[in-house]
Coordinates of C-alpha atoms and ligand atoms in Angstrom, one line a residue:
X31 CA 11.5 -32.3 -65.4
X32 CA 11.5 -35.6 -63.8
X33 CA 13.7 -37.2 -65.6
X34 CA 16.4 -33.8 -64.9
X35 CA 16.1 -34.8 -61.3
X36 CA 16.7 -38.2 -61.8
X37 CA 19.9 -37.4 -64.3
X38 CA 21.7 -35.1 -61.3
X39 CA 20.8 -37.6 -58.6
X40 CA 22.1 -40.6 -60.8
X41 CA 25.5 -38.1 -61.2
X42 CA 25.5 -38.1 -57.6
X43 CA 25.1 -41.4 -57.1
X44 CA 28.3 -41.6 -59.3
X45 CA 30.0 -39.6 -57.0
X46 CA 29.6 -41.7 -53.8
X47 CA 30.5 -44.7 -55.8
X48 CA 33.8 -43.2 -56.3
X49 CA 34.3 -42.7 -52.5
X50 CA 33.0 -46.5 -51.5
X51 CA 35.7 -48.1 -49.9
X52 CA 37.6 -45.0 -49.1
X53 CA 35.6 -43.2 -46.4
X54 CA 36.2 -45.4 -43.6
X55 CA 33.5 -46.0 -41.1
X56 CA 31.8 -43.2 -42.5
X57 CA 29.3 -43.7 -45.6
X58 CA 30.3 -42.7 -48.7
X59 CA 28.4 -39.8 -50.0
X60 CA 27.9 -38.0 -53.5
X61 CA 26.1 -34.8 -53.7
X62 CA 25.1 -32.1 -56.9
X63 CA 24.5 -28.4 -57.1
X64 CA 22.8 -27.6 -59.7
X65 CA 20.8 -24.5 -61.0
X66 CA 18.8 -23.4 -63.6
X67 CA 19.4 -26.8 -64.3
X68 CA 23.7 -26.3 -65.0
X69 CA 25.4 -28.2 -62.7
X70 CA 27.4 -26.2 -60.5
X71 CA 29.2 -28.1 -58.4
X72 CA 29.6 -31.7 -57.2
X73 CA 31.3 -33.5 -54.4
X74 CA 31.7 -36.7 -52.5
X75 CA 32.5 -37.8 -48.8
X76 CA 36.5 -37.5 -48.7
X77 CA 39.1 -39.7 -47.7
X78 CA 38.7 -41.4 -44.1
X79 CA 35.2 -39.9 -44.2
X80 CA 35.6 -36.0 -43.8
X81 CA 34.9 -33.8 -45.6
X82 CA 31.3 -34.3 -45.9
X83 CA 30.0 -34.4 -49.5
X84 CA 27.7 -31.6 -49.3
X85 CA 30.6 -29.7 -47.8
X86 CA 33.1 -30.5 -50.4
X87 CA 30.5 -29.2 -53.2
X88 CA 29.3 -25.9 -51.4
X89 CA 32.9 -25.4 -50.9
X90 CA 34.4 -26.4 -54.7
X91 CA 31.5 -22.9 -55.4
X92 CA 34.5 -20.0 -55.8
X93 CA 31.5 -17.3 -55.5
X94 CA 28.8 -18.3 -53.2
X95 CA 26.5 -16.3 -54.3
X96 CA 25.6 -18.5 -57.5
X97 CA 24.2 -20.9 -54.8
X98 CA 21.2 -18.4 -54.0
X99 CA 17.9 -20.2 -55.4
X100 CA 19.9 -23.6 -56.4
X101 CA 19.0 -27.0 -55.7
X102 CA 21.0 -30.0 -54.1
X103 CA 21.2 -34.1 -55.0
X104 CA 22.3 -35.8 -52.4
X105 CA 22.5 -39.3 -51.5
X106 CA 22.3 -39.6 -48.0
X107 CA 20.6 -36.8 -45.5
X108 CA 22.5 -33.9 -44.8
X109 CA 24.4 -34.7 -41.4
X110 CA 22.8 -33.0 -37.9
X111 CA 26.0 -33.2 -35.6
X112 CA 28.8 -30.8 -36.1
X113 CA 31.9 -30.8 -38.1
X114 CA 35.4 -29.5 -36.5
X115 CA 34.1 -25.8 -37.0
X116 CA 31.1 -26.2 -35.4
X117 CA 28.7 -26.4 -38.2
X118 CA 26.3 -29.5 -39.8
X119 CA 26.0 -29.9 -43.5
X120 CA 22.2 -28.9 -42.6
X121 CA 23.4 -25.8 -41.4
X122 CA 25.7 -25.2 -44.1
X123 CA 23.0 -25.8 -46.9
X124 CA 20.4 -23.4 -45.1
X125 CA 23.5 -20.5 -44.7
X126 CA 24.7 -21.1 -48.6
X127 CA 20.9 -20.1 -49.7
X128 CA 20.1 -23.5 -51.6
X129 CA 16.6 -23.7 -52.1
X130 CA 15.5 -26.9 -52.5
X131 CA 17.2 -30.6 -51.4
X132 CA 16.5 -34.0 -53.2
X133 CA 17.8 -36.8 -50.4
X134 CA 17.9 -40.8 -51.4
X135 CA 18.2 -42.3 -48.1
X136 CA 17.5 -41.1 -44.5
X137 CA 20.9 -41.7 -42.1
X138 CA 20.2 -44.3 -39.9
X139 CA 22.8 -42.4 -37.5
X140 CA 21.2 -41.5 -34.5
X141 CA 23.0 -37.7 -33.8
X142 CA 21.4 -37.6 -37.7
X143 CA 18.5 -39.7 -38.2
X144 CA 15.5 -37.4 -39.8
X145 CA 17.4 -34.2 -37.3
X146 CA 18.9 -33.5 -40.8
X147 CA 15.8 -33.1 -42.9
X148 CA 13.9 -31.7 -40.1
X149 CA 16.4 -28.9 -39.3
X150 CA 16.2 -28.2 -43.5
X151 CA 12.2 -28.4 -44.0
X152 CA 12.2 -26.0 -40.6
X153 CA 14.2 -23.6 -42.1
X154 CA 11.6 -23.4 -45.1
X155 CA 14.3 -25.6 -47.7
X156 CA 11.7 -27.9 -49.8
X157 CA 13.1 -31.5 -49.5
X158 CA 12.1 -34.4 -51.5
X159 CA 12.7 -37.3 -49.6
X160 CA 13.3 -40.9 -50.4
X161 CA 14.4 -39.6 -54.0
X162 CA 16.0 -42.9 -55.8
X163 CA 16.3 -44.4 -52.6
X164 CA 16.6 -47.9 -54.6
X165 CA 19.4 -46.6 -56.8
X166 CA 21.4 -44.7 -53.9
X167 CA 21.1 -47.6 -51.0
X168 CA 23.5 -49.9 -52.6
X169 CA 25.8 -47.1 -51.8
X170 CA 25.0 -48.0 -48.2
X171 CA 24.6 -51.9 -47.7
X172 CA 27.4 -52.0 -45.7
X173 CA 26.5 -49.0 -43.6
X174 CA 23.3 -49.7 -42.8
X175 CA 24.5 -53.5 -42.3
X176 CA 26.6 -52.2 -39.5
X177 CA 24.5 -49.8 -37.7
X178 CA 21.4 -52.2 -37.9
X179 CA 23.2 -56.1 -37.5
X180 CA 26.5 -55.0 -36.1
X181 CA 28.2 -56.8 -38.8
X182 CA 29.6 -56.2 -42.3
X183 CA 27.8 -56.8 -44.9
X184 CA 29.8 -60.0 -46.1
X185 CA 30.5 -60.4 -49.8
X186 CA 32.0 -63.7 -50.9
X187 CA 33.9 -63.7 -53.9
X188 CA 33.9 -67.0 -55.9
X189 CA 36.2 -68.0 -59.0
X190 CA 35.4 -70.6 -60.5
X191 CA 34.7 -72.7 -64.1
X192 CA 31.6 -73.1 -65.8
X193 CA 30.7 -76.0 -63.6
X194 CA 31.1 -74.1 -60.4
X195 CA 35.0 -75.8 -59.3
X196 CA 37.7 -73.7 -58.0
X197 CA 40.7 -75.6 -58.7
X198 CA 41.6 -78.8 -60.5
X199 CA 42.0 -82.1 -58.4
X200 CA 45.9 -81.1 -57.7
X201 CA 44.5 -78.0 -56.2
X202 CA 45.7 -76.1 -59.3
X203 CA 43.6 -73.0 -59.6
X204 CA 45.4 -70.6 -61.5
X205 CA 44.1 -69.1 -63.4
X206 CA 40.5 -70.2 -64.0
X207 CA 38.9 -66.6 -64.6
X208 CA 40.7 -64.0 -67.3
X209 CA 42.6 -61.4 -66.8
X210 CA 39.8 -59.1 -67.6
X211 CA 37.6 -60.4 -64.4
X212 CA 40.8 -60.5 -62.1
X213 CA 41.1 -56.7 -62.9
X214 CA 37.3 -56.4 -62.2
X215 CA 38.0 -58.1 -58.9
X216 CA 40.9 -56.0 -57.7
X217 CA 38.6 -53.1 -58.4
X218 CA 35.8 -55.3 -56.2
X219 CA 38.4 -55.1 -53.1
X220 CA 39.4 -51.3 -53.8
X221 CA 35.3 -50.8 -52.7
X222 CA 35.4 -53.0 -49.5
X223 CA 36.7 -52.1 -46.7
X224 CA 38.1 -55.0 -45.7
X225 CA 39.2 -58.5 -47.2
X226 CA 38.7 -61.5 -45.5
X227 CA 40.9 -64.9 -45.8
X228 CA 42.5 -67.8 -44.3
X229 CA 45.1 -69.5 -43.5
X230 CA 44.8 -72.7 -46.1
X231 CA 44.2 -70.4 -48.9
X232 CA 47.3 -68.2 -47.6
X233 CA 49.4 -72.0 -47.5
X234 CA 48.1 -72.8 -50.8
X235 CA 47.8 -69.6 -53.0
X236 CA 50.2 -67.6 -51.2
X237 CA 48.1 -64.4 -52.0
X238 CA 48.5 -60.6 -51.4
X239 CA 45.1 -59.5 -51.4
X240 CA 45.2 -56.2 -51.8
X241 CA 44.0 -53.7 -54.7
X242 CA 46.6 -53.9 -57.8
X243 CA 45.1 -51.4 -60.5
X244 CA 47.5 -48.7 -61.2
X245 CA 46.3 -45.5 -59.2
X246 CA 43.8 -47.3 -57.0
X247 CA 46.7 -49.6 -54.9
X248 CA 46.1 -46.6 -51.9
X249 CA 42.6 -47.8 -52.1
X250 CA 43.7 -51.8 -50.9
X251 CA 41.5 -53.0 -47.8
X252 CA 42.0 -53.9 -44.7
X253 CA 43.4 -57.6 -44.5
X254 CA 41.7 -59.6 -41.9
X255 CA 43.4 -63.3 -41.6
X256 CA 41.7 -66.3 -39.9
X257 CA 44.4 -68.6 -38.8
X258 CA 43.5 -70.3 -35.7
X259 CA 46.2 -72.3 -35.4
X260 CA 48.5 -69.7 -36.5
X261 CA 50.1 -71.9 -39.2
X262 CA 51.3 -68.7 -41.4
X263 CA 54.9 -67.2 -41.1
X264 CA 55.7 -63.9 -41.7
X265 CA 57.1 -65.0 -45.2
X266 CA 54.1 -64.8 -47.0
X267 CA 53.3 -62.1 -49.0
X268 CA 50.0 -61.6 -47.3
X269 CA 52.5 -60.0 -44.8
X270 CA 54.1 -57.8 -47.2
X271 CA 52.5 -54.1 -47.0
X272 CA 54.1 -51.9 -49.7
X273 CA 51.2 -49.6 -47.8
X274 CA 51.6 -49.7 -43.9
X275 CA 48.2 -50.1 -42.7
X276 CA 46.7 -52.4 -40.0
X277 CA 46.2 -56.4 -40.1
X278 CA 43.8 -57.8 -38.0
X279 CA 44.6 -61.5 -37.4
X280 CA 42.4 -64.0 -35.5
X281 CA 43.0 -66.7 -33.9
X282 CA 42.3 -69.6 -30.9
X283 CA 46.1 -70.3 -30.5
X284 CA 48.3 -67.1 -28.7
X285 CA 52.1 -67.5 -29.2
X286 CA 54.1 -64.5 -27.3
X287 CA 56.5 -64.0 -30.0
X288 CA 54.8 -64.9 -33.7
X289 CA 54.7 -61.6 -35.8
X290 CA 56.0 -59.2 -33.4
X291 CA 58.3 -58.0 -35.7
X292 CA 55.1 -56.7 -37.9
X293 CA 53.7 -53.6 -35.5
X294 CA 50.8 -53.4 -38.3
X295 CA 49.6 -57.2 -37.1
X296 CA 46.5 -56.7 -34.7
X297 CA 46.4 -59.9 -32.8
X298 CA 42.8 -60.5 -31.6
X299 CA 42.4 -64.2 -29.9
X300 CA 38.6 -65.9 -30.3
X301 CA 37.8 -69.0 -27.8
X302 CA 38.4 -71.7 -28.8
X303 CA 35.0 -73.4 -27.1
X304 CA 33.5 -71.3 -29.6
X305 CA 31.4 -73.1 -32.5
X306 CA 31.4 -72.1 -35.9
X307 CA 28.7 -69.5 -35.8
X308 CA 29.9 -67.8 -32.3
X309 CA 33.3 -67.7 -34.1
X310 CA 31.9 -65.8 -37.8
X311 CA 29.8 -64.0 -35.4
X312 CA 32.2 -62.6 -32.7
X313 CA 34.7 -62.2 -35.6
X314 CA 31.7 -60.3 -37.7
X315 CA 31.0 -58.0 -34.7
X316 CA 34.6 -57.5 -33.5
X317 CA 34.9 -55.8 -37.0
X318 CA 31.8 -53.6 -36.9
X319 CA 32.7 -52.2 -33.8
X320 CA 36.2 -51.2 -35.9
X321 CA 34.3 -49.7 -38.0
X322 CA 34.1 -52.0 -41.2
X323 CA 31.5 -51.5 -43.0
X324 CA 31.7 -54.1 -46.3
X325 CA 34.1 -57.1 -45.6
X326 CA 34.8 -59.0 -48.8
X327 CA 35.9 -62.5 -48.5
X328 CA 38.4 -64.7 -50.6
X329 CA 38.9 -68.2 -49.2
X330 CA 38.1 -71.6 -50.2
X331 CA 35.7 -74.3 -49.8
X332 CA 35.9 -75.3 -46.2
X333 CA 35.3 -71.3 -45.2
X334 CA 33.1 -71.0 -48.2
X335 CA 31.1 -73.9 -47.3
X336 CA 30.6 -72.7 -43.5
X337 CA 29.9 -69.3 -44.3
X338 CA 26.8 -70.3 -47.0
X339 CA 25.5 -72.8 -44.5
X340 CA 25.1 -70.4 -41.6
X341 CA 23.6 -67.8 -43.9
X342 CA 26.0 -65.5 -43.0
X343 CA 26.8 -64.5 -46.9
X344 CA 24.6 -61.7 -48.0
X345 CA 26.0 -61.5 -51.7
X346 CA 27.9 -63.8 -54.0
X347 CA 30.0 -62.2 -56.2
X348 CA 30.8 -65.5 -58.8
X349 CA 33.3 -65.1 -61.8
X350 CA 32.8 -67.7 -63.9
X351 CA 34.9 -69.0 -66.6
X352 CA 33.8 -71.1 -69.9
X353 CA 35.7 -74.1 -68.9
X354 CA 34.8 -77.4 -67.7
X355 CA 36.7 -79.0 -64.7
X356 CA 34.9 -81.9 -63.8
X357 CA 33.8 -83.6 -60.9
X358 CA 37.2 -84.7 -60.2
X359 CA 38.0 -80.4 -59.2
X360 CA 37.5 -78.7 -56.0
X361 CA 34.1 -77.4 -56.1
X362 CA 33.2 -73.6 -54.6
X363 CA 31.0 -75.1 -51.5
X364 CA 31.0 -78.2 -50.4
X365 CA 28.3 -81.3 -48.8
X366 CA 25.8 -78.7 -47.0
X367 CA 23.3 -82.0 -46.6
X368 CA 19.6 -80.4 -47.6
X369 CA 16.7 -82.6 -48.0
X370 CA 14.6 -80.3 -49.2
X371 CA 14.1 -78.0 -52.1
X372 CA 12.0 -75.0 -49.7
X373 CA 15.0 -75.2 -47.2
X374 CA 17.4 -74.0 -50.0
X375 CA 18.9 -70.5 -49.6
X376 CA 18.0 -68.3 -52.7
X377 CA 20.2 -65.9 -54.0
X378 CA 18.3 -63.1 -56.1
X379 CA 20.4 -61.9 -59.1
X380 CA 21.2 -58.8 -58.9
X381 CA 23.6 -57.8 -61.9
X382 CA 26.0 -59.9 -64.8
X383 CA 28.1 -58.2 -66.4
X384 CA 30.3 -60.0 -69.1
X385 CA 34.3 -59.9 -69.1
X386 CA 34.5 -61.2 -72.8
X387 CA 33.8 -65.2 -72.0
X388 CA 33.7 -64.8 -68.4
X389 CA 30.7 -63.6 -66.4
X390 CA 30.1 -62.1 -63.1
X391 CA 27.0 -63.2 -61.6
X392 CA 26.4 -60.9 -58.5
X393 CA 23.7 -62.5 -56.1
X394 CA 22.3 -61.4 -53.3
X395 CA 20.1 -63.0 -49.9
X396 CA 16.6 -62.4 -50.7
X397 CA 15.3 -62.6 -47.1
X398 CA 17.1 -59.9 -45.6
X399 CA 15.7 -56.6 -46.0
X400 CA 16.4 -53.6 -48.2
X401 CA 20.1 -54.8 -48.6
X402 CA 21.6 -53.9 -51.9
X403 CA 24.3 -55.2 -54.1
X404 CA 27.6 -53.9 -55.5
X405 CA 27.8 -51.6 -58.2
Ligands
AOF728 C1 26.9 -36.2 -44.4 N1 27.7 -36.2 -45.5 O1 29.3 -37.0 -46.8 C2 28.7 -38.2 -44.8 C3 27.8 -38.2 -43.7 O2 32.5 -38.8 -38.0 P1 31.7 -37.7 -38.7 O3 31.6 -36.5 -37.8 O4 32.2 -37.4 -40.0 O5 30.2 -38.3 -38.8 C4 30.0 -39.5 -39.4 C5 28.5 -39.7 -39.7 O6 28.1 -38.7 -40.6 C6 28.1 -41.0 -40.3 O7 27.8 -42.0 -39.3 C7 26.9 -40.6 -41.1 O8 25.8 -40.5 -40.2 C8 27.2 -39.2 -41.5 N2 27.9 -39.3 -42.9 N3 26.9 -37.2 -43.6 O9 26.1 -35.2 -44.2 C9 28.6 -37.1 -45.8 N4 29.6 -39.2 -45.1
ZN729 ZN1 27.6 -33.8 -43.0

């Protein structure tokens, strides 16, 4: 019977995977119905984070009466705190007669936090707690990243040849990875919230970073631009929204006029006695306080290079290619000056998966706790 439980809650792990990067501050949830073990009904955290996901699957039931006696996967406790009708999707489970609740992760929310389970076991609902927790936390990385650190959790994307450069020594970098892994990519920003990049890579690569698979372009993050200096025009296509949503751009210099004519650029100015932690960091927080949960980041190897060395990365996503560049190229992170091999940062593999001759190595810190990686 075990492995029944395991197959719904993997299905509604499924489901919350196809809501990451689309629920805004909110987690992305998936939760099963099931009974007699037929699935009867399924749903994920919507769009900008309501409806809940246990909501959204008592509600897709036509005849609530099959959910007498049933049983619910979901991967994230059932919420405490209210909804716009005045009901919690603990209350909501206990009223639709569901018997029994299999939960993955406890919210670390506080109007939630165990209020959830409690209200349920009260109630006389049987709930199995920490169910797949392992499985269903990589769901939350970035969730639990910013209630816990106040920051994102920071992905860094790398492309880059077989020995590790990003661009030839004329700073020619397209395209090193194939078309397959680009794809892969775009579909790597659709699940962030928000994508990270600067303004040399802007100068150079003149890039849109946004989400180009057919269907998913709605599902583009939220461009953050570091240019302190602000050395980028309106005429780059990083600019161009065919999807009018906010930009948040950062930087030490404030000129009166520059961008005004964009109403979707947030200008947000940092010190500029800041060093290069206090920036990442008041940049990092700045963001978790708007709500971003997973920031993905694109630059090159000045940012890259600051970024590793300050430990502020907590996964490497690295597409590599089978060519050879050569020492003469642009490698992914530049001089970061160790002397010794215990004072290295280890990155823990996590998943490869193979785009025909390219692979994607995704990495992740090993000293922070119970983080988990892209799916
Ligand atoms: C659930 N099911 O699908 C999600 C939950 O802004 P609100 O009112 O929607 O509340 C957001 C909080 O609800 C969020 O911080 C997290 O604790 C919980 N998310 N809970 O029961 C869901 N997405
Ligand atoms: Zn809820």
């Amino acid at each position: 019977m075990l492995a029944n439980h395991t197959k719904w809650m993997n299905f509604a792990i499924l489901q919350g995977l196809r809501s990451k990067g689309a629920t805004g501050k909110n987690p992305p949830v998936g939760c099963v119905i099931v009974k007699n073990d037929m699935l009867l009904s399924y749903g994920r955290t919507g769009v900008s984070g309501r409806p809940h996901a246990e909501e959204e699957a008592i509600n897709n039931v036509s005849d609530k009466k099959y959910l007498l006696g049933s049983l619910m996967y979901v991967t994230l406790e059932p919420c405490a705190h209210k909804n716009k009708n005045g009901v919690s999707c603990a209350e909501q489970i206990y009223k639709s007669g569901i018997k029994e609740v299999f939960v993955s992760c406890i919210d670390p929310d506080n109007r939630t936090n165990r209020k959830g389970i409690d209200f349920l076991k009260k109630k006389d609902i049987k709930v199995h707690e920490n169910f797949m927790t392992g499985e269903a936390s990589k769901l939350y990385n970035g969730f639990f990243s910013r209630i816990f650190y106040k920051k994102p959790y920071i992905s860094l994307k790398i492309a880059c040849s077989l020995d590790g450069k990003i661009a030839l020594k004329n700073n020619k970098s397209k395209w090193i990875t194939n078309e397959l892994s680009r794809s892969y990519s775009h579909f790597l920003r659709s699940q962030n919230d928000a994508i990270m990049t600067s303004s040399s890579t802007i100068l150079n690569d003149n890039p849109r970073m946004n989400c180009r698979l057919n269907g998913l372009e709605r599902r583009s993050p939220t461009k953050i631009i570091l240019d302190r200096y602000l050395k980028v025009s309106s005429n780059y296509k990083i600019y161009d929204q065919s999807i009018k949503s906010d930009i948040f751009l950062y930087s030490v210099l404030q000129k009166k006029h520059h961008l005004n004519e964009n109403k979707f650029v947030k200008k947000i100015k940092v010190d500029k006695k800041l060093n290069n932690e206090d920036f990442f960091n008041f940049i990092f927080k700045d963001l978790a306080s708007k709500g971003i949960n997973n920031l993905l980041i694109e630059t090159g190897s000045i940012i890259n290079t600051l970024l590793l060395s300050l430990n502020l990365v907590d996964e490497l996503l690295i597409f590599r290619s089978g060519n050879i560049i050569g020492n003469d190229g642009l490698p992914f992170v530049n001089k970061l000056n160790f002397l010794e091999i215990n004072q290295l940062t280890n990155y823990k593999i996590s998943s490869l998966k193979t785009f025909e001759d390219n692979i994607l190595e995704i990495r992740n810190l090993t000293n922070k706790d119970n983080r988990c990686s892209q799916v």
